């Protein structure tokens, strides 16, 4: 039951360029979306989130876009830096519907930023 | 910045043994969670805990698993009789209510069942 999908297992980008990571979801009850960054043997680190009432949220070099009609969100990193190299997870929740706020994660995309 | 802390960072245990993984959530958070990640797979929800009781659990969280908040700060996950397939990274997480709904994760406890 893959309610959240990240179809690209890996992405390689040159330093200074834009990284675009994509995520699709199937459950229309999801109303809160998050991106996490994860290094091996460490816990997921929160990056940025967006609620379904918005279509864009920006925080420094990170911007998340939400297209509800397409059930698609993306994370843009501009400019990409070598320290951004990690696994990026998209996660979704039916948070504002009285849910426990549990997250459903995608499979992750490994980003490599080359110097 | 406040963080979720977990112990132990790594534990090796024999099949059939009981394991307790410990977590100290962020102090003003009210929702607590356990997730796990089997090597090479996605992060999976196990259980959520609110107001001193389980609020939701996944199919993975069977009778072999239990959670407890024994005092005002700790949150534990117990696996009664470990199986080989319980080998995974276990993440504790917590969330406040209201101002920001982000779930913050600990560094994880790597459990190896042999």
PDB file of C-alpha atoms in Angstrom:
ATOM      1  CA  UNK A   1       0.000   0.000   0.000  1.00  0.00           C
ATOM      2  CA  UNK A   2       2.203   2.795  -1.286  1.00  0.00           C
ATOM      3  CA  UNK A   3       0.240   5.870  -0.335  1.00  0.00           C
ATOM      4  CA  UNK A   4       3.348   8.030  -0.693  1.00  0.00           C
ATOM      5  CA  UNK A   5       5.742   7.417  -3.561  1.00  0.00           C
ATOM      6  CA  UNK A   6       9.097   8.808  -4.467  1.00  0.00           C
ATOM      7  CA  UNK A   7       9.712   7.350  -7.888  1.00  0.00           C
ATOM      8  CA  UNK A   8      13.299   8.470  -8.264  1.00  0.00           C
ATOM      9  CA  UNK A   9      15.620   6.425  -6.048  1.00  0.00           C
ATOM     10  CA  UNK A  10      18.533   8.735  -6.760  1.00  0.00           C
ATOM     11  CA  UNK A  11      19.420  12.151  -8.120  1.00  0.00           C
ATOM     12  CA  UNK A  12      22.801  13.634  -8.967  1.00  0.00           C
ATOM     13  CA  UNK A  13      23.249  17.405  -9.275  1.00  0.00           C
ATOM     14  CA  UNK A  14      26.176  19.757  -9.724  1.00  0.00           C
ATOM     15  CA  UNK A  15      26.989  22.114  -6.872  1.00  0.00           C
ATOM     16  CA  UNK A  16      25.242  25.454  -7.284  1.00  0.00           C
ATOM     17  CA  UNK A  17      22.469  24.069  -9.460  1.00  0.00           C
ATOM     18  CA  UNK A  18      18.894  23.351  -8.475  1.00  0.00           C
ATOM     19  CA  UNK A  19      17.871  19.996  -6.991  1.00  0.00           C
ATOM     20  CA  UNK A  20      14.260  18.977  -7.512  1.00  0.00           C
ATOM     21  CA  UNK A  21      12.931  16.027  -5.557  1.00  0.00           C
ATOM     22  CA  UNK A  22       9.470  14.743  -6.325  1.00  0.00           C
ATOM     23  CA  UNK A  23       6.791  12.967  -4.360  1.00  0.00           C
ATOM     24  CA  UNK A  24       3.333  11.670  -5.248  1.00  0.00           C
ATOM     25  CA  UNK A  25       0.542  10.610  -2.935  1.00  0.00           C
ATOM     26  CA  UNK A  26      -2.735   8.789  -3.412  1.00  0.00           C
ATOM     27  CA  UNK A  27      -4.705   9.466  -0.223  1.00  0.00           C
ATOM     28  CA  UNK A  28      -6.816  12.624  -0.572  1.00  0.00           C
ATOM     29  CA  UNK A  29      -7.191  12.738   3.233  1.00  0.00           C
ATOM     30  CA  UNK A  30      -3.568  13.852   3.608  1.00  0.00           C
ATOM     31  CA  UNK A  31      -3.449  17.505   4.597  1.00  0.00           C
ATOM     32  CA  UNK A  32       0.066  18.018   5.898  1.00  0.00           C
ATOM     33  CA  UNK A  33       3.292  17.176   4.131  1.00  0.00           C
ATOM     34  CA  UNK A  34       6.872  17.199   5.306  1.00  0.00           C
ATOM     35  CA  UNK A  35      10.338  16.657   3.923  1.00  0.00           C
ATOM     36  CA  UNK A  36      13.036  15.041   5.994  1.00  0.00           C
ATOM     37  CA  UNK A  37      16.736  14.638   5.338  1.00  0.00           C
ATOM     38  CA  UNK A  38      18.473  11.523   6.585  1.00  0.00           C
ATOM     39  CA  UNK A  39      22.062  10.377   6.861  1.00  0.00           C
ATOM     40  CA  UNK A  40      22.920   6.683   7.333  1.00  0.00           C
ATOM     41  CA  UNK A  41      22.498   5.472  10.919  1.00  0.00           C
ATOM     42  CA  UNK A  42      20.875   8.743  11.978  1.00  0.00           C
ATOM     43  CA  UNK A  43      17.308   9.828  12.532  1.00  0.00           C
ATOM     44  CA  UNK A  44      15.315  11.842   9.976  1.00  0.00           C
ATOM     45  CA  UNK A  45      15.915  15.574  10.320  1.00  0.00           C
ATOM     46  CA  UNK A  46      13.005  17.878   9.590  1.00  0.00           C
ATOM     47  CA  UNK A  47      13.544  20.252   6.680  1.00  0.00           C
ATOM     48  CA  UNK A  48      10.302  21.916   5.687  1.00  0.00           C
ATOM     49  CA  UNK A  49       6.556  21.320   5.718  1.00  0.00           C
ATOM     50  CA  UNK A  50       3.426  22.515   3.983  1.00  0.00           C
ATOM     51  CA  UNK A  51      -0.250  22.251   4.819  1.00  0.00           C
ATOM     52  CA  UNK A  52      -2.840  21.585   2.167  1.00  0.00           C
ATOM     53  CA  UNK A  53      -4.213  25.132   2.344  1.00  0.00           C
ATOM     54  CA  UNK A  54      -1.005  26.382   0.760  1.00  0.00           C
ATOM     55  CA  UNK A  55       0.699  25.647  -2.509  1.00  0.00           C
ATOM     56  CA  UNK A  56       4.160  26.899  -1.638  1.00  0.00           C
ATOM     57  CA  UNK A  57       6.342  27.255   1.413  1.00  0.00           C
ATOM     58  CA  UNK A  58       9.853  28.631   1.425  1.00  0.00           C
ATOM     59  CA  UNK A  59      12.636  28.467   3.993  1.00  0.00           C
ATOM     60  CA  UNK A  60      16.001  29.705   2.883  1.00  0.00           C
ATOM     61  CA  UNK A  61      17.353  27.482   0.121  1.00  0.00           C
ATOM     62  CA  UNK A  62      14.431  25.073   0.472  1.00  0.00           C
ATOM     63  CA  UNK A  63      11.033  25.481  -1.169  1.00  0.00           C
ATOM     64  CA  UNK A  64       8.218  22.976  -1.176  1.00  0.00           C
ATOM     65  CA  UNK A  65       5.488  23.114  -3.790  1.00  0.00           C
ATOM     66  CA  UNK A  66       2.152  21.355  -3.438  1.00  0.00           C
ATOM     67  CA  UNK A  67      -0.165  20.553  -6.328  1.00  0.00           C
ATOM     68  CA  UNK A  68      -3.284  19.126  -4.721  1.00  0.00           C
ATOM     69  CA  UNK A  69      -5.102  18.381  -7.944  1.00  0.00           C
ATOM     70  CA  UNK A  70      -2.185  16.274  -9.133  1.00  0.00           C
ATOM     71  CA  UNK A  71      -1.493  14.918  -5.637  1.00  0.00           C
ATOM     72  CA  UNK A  72       2.120  15.885  -6.135  1.00  0.00           C
ATOM     73  CA  UNK A  73       4.685  17.777  -4.142  1.00  0.00           C
ATOM     74  CA  UNK A  74       8.245  18.711  -4.808  1.00  0.00           C
ATOM     75  CA  UNK A  75      11.224  19.990  -2.876  1.00  0.00           C
ATOM     76  CA  UNK A  76      13.511  22.505  -4.547  1.00  0.00           C
ATOM     77  CA  UNK A  77      16.978  23.154  -3.175  1.00  0.00           C
ATOM     78  CA  UNK A  78      18.689  26.229  -4.616  1.00  0.00           C
ATOM     79  CA  UNK A  79      21.625  26.436  -4.747  1.00  0.00           C
ATOM     80  CA  UNK A  80      22.582  22.855  -4.027  1.00  0.00           C
ATOM     81  CA  UNK A  81      25.612  22.300  -1.834  1.00  0.00           C
ATOM     82  CA  UNK A  82      27.741  19.170  -1.287  1.00  0.00           C
ATOM     83  CA  UNK A  83      26.506  19.068   2.322  1.00  0.00           C
ATOM     84  CA  UNK A  84      22.997  18.513   0.977  1.00  0.00           C
ATOM     85  CA  UNK A  85      24.010  15.018  -0.113  1.00  0.00           C
ATOM     86  CA  UNK A  86      21.743  12.663   1.846  1.00  0.00           C
ATOM     87  CA  UNK A  87      18.548  10.638   1.538  1.00  0.00           C
ATOM     88  CA  UNK A  88      15.435  12.811   1.350  1.00  0.00           C
ATOM     89  CA  UNK A  89      12.103  11.459   2.526  1.00  0.00           C
ATOM     90  CA  UNK A  90       8.712  12.844   1.718  1.00  0.00           C
ATOM     91  CA  UNK A  91       6.079  12.197   4.404  1.00  0.00           C
ATOM     92  CA  UNK A  92       2.348  12.830   4.616  1.00  0.00           C
ATOM     93  CA  UNK A  93      -0.202  13.016   7.389  1.00  0.00           C
ATOM     94  CA  UNK A  94      -3.948  13.491   7.844  1.00  0.00           C
ATOM     95  CA  UNK A  95      -3.042  15.784  10.710  1.00  0.00           C
ATOM     96  CA  UNK A  96      -5.881  18.298  10.661  1.00  0.00           C
ATOM     97  CA  UNK A  97      -8.623  15.699  10.452  1.00  0.00           C
ATOM     98  CA  UNK A  98      -8.329  14.712  14.104  1.00  0.00           C
ATOM     99  CA  UNK A  99      -5.741  12.114  13.260  1.00  0.00           C
ATOM    100  CA  UNK A 100      -2.842  11.149  15.507  1.00  0.00           C
ATOM    101  CA  UNK A 101      -0.549  12.866  13.064  1.00  0.00           C
ATOM    102  CA  UNK A 102       1.263   9.674  12.129  1.00  0.00           C
ATOM    103  CA  UNK A 103       3.451  10.033   9.094  1.00  0.00           C
ATOM    104  CA  UNK A 104       3.408   7.877   5.994  1.00  0.00           C
ATOM    105  CA  UNK A 105       6.826   7.972   4.357  1.00  0.00           C
ATOM    106  CA  UNK A 106       7.948   7.586   0.793  1.00  0.00           C
ATOM    107  CA  UNK A 107      10.831   5.313  -0.114  1.00  0.00           C
ATOM    108  CA  UNK A 108      13.352   8.110  -0.186  1.00  0.00           C
ATOM    109  CA  UNK A 109      15.536   9.709  -2.854  1.00  0.00           C
ATOM    110  CA  UNK A 110      19.302   9.726  -2.489  1.00  0.00           C
ATOM    111  CA  UNK A 111      20.650  13.119  -3.515  1.00  0.00           C
ATOM    112  CA  UNK A 112      24.278  13.494  -4.466  1.00  0.00           C
ATOM    113  CA  UNK A 113      25.600  16.994  -4.992  1.00  0.00           C
ATOM    114  CA  UNK A 114      28.904  16.978  -6.827  1.00  0.00           C
ATOM    115  CA  UNK A 115      31.479  19.723  -6.201  1.00  0.00           C
TER     116      UNK A 115
ATOM    117  CA  UNK B   1      17.636  23.240  20.191  1.00  0.00           C
ATOM    118  CA  UNK B   2      15.587  20.617  22.082  1.00  0.00           C
ATOM    119  CA  UNK B   3      15.971  17.112  20.758  1.00  0.00           C
ATOM    120  CA  UNK B   4      14.644  13.605  21.144  1.00  0.00           C
ATOM    121  CA  UNK B   5      17.228  11.319  22.701  1.00  0.00           C
ATOM    122  CA  UNK B   6      17.322   7.548  22.432  1.00  0.00           C
ATOM    123  CA  UNK B   7      19.238   4.775  24.169  1.00  0.00           C
ATOM    124  CA  UNK B   8      20.893   2.471  23.409  1.00  0.00           C
ATOM    125  CA  UNK B   9      22.296   3.544  20.064  1.00  0.00           C
ATOM    126  CA  UNK B  10      22.965  -0.082  19.171  1.00  0.00           C
ATOM    127  CA  UNK B  11      21.914  -3.346  20.772  1.00  0.00           C
ATOM    128  CA  UNK B  12      22.606  -6.903  19.754  1.00  0.00           C
ATOM    129  CA  UNK B  13      20.288  -9.499  21.244  1.00  0.00           C
ATOM    130  CA  UNK B  14      19.596 -13.175  20.890  1.00  0.00           C
ATOM    131  CA  UNK B  15      16.379 -14.309  19.265  1.00  0.00           C
ATOM    132  CA  UNK B  16      13.666 -14.798  21.880  1.00  0.00           C
ATOM    133  CA  UNK B  17      15.106 -12.260  24.299  1.00  0.00           C
ATOM    134  CA  UNK B  18      13.260  -9.206  25.538  1.00  0.00           C
ATOM    135  CA  UNK B  19      14.484  -5.785  24.492  1.00  0.00           C
ATOM    136  CA  UNK B  20      13.597  -2.358  25.847  1.00  0.00           C
ATOM    137  CA  UNK B  21      14.394   0.720  23.816  1.00  0.00           C
ATOM    138  CA  UNK B  22      14.300   4.022  25.641  1.00  0.00           C
ATOM    139  CA  UNK B  23      13.465   7.523  24.543  1.00  0.00           C
ATOM    140  CA  UNK B  24      13.296  10.955  26.113  1.00  0.00           C
ATOM    141  CA  UNK B  25      10.956  13.054  23.962  1.00  0.00           C
ATOM    142  CA  UNK B  26      11.134  16.826  23.731  1.00  0.00           C
ATOM    143  CA  UNK B  27       9.868  18.130  27.053  1.00  0.00           C
ATOM    144  CA  UNK B  28       6.750  20.096  26.067  1.00  0.00           C
ATOM    145  CA  UNK B  29       5.585  17.586  23.467  1.00  0.00           C
ATOM    146  CA  UNK B  30       2.418  15.607  24.012  1.00  0.00           C
ATOM    147  CA  UNK B  31       2.343  13.084  21.160  1.00  0.00           C
ATOM    148  CA  UNK B  32       4.909  10.302  21.068  1.00  0.00           C
ATOM    149  CA  UNK B  33       5.673   7.813  18.336  1.00  0.00           C
ATOM    150  CA  UNK B  34       7.792   4.827  17.457  1.00  0.00           C
ATOM    151  CA  UNK B  35       8.829   4.150  13.881  1.00  0.00           C
ATOM    152  CA  UNK B  36      11.219   1.626  12.448  1.00  0.00           C
ATOM    153  CA  UNK B  37      13.309   1.253   9.323  1.00  0.00           C
ATOM    154  CA  UNK B  38      14.464  -2.149   8.173  1.00  0.00           C
ATOM    155  CA  UNK B  39      17.699  -1.877   6.230  1.00  0.00           C
ATOM    156  CA  UNK B  40      17.022  -0.694   2.698  1.00  0.00           C
ATOM    157  CA  UNK B  41      13.326  -0.118   3.281  1.00  0.00           C
ATOM    158  CA  UNK B  42      11.152   2.879   4.073  1.00  0.00           C
ATOM    159  CA  UNK B  43      10.492   4.310   7.513  1.00  0.00           C
ATOM    160  CA  UNK B  44       7.352   2.632   8.916  1.00  0.00           C
ATOM    161  CA  UNK B  45       4.942   3.799  11.601  1.00  0.00           C
ATOM    162  CA  UNK B  46       4.578   1.488  14.591  1.00  0.00           C
ATOM    163  CA  UNK B  47       2.558   3.276  17.258  1.00  0.00           C
ATOM    164  CA  UNK B  48       1.418   6.641  18.539  1.00  0.00           C
ATOM    165  CA  UNK B  49       0.856   7.488  22.201  1.00  0.00           C
ATOM    166  CA  UNK B  50      -1.107  10.361  23.668  1.00  0.00           C
ATOM    167  CA  UNK B  51      -2.536  11.095  27.089  1.00  0.00           C
ATOM    168  CA  UNK B  52      -0.966   7.964  28.542  1.00  0.00           C
ATOM    169  CA  UNK B  53      -2.496   5.566  26.103  1.00  0.00           C
ATOM    170  CA  UNK B  54      -1.972   4.177  22.626  1.00  0.00           C
ATOM    171  CA  UNK B  55      -3.874   6.331  20.154  1.00  0.00           C
ATOM    172  CA  UNK B  56      -3.046   4.356  17.035  1.00  0.00           C
ATOM    173  CA  UNK B  57      -0.974   1.331  16.071  1.00  0.00           C
ATOM    174  CA  UNK B  58       0.015  -0.356  12.852  1.00  0.00           C
ATOM    175  CA  UNK B  59      -0.281  -3.996  11.846  1.00  0.00           C
ATOM    176  CA  UNK B  60       3.383  -4.402  12.698  1.00  0.00           C
ATOM    177  CA  UNK B  61       2.698  -3.519  16.341  1.00  0.00           C
ATOM    178  CA  UNK B  62       1.422  -6.919  17.474  1.00  0.00           C
ATOM    179  CA  UNK B  63       1.227  -8.470  20.935  1.00  0.00           C
ATOM    180  CA  UNK B  64       4.999  -8.773  21.100  1.00  0.00           C
ATOM    181  CA  UNK B  65       5.300  -4.995  21.254  1.00  0.00           C
ATOM    182  CA  UNK B  66       4.318  -2.655  24.050  1.00  0.00           C
ATOM    183  CA  UNK B  67       4.947   0.971  24.944  1.00  0.00           C
ATOM    184  CA  UNK B  68       5.045   2.706  28.251  1.00  0.00           C
ATOM    185  CA  UNK B  69       5.588   6.141  29.684  1.00  0.00           C
ATOM    186  CA  UNK B  70       6.806   5.135  33.139  1.00  0.00           C
ATOM    187  CA  UNK B  71       7.451   8.683  34.332  1.00  0.00           C
ATOM    188  CA  UNK B  72       7.140  12.231  33.099  1.00  0.00           C
ATOM    189  CA  UNK B  73      10.082  12.071  30.735  1.00  0.00           C
ATOM    190  CA  UNK B  74      10.770   8.574  29.404  1.00  0.00           C
ATOM    191  CA  UNK B  75       8.936   6.690  26.668  1.00  0.00           C
ATOM    192  CA  UNK B  76       9.850   3.054  26.086  1.00  0.00           C
ATOM    193  CA  UNK B  77       9.292   0.404  23.456  1.00  0.00           C
ATOM    194  CA  UNK B  78       9.443  -3.197  24.610  1.00  0.00           C
ATOM    195  CA  UNK B  79       9.731  -6.203  22.351  1.00  0.00           C
ATOM    196  CA  UNK B  80       8.912  -9.268  24.450  1.00  0.00           C
ATOM    197  CA  UNK B  81      10.416 -12.059  22.390  1.00  0.00           C
ATOM    198  CA  UNK B  82      12.566 -10.775  19.576  1.00  0.00           C
ATOM    199  CA  UNK B  83      12.588 -12.358  16.134  1.00  0.00           C
ATOM    200  CA  UNK B  84      15.221 -12.087  13.430  1.00  0.00           C
ATOM    201  CA  UNK B  85      12.876  -9.876  11.409  1.00  0.00           C
ATOM    202  CA  UNK B  86      12.764  -7.344  14.245  1.00  0.00           C
ATOM    203  CA  UNK B  87      16.279  -6.284  13.276  1.00  0.00           C
ATOM    204  CA  UNK B  88      15.900  -2.660  12.275  1.00  0.00           C
ATOM    205  CA  UNK B  89      16.575   0.927  13.238  1.00  0.00           C
ATOM    206  CA  UNK B  90      13.919   2.075  15.703  1.00  0.00           C
ATOM    207  CA  UNK B  91      13.126   5.768  15.859  1.00  0.00           C
ATOM    208  CA  UNK B  92      11.333   7.559  18.630  1.00  0.00           C
ATOM    209  CA  UNK B  93       9.579  10.797  17.716  1.00  0.00           C
ATOM    210  CA  UNK B  94       7.504  13.460  19.391  1.00  0.00           C
ATOM    211  CA  UNK B  95       5.207  16.317  18.480  1.00  0.00           C
ATOM    212  CA  UNK B  96       3.700  19.281  20.240  1.00  0.00           C
ATOM    213  CA  UNK B  97       0.157  20.408  19.676  1.00  0.00           C
ATOM    214  CA  UNK B  98      -0.754  23.784  18.257  1.00  0.00           C
ATOM    215  CA  UNK B  99       2.314  25.836  17.511  1.00  0.00           C
ATOM    216  CA  UNK B 100       3.922  23.745  14.822  1.00  0.00           C
ATOM    217  CA  UNK B 101       2.912  20.212  14.080  1.00  0.00           C
ATOM    218  CA  UNK B 102       6.250  18.870  13.044  1.00  0.00           C
ATOM    219  CA  UNK B 103       7.274  15.445  14.277  1.00  0.00           C
ATOM    220  CA  UNK B 104      10.857  15.437  15.513  1.00  0.00           C
ATOM    221  CA  UNK B 105      12.862  12.234  15.452  1.00  0.00           C
ATOM    222  CA  UNK B 106      15.599  10.854  17.631  1.00  0.00           C
ATOM    223  CA  UNK B 107      18.868   9.476  16.322  1.00  0.00           C
ATOM    224  CA  UNK B 108      17.556   5.925  16.436  1.00  0.00           C
ATOM    225  CA  UNK B 109      18.387   2.658  18.159  1.00  0.00           C
ATOM    226  CA  UNK B 110      19.848   0.010  15.923  1.00  0.00           C
ATOM    227  CA  UNK B 111      18.595  -3.414  16.984  1.00  0.00           C
ATOM    228  CA  UNK B 112      20.295  -6.527  15.687  1.00  0.00           C
ATOM    229  CA  UNK B 113      18.664  -9.864  16.512  1.00  0.00           C
ATOM    230  CA  UNK B 114      20.941 -12.886  16.068  1.00  0.00           C
TER     231      UNK B 114
END
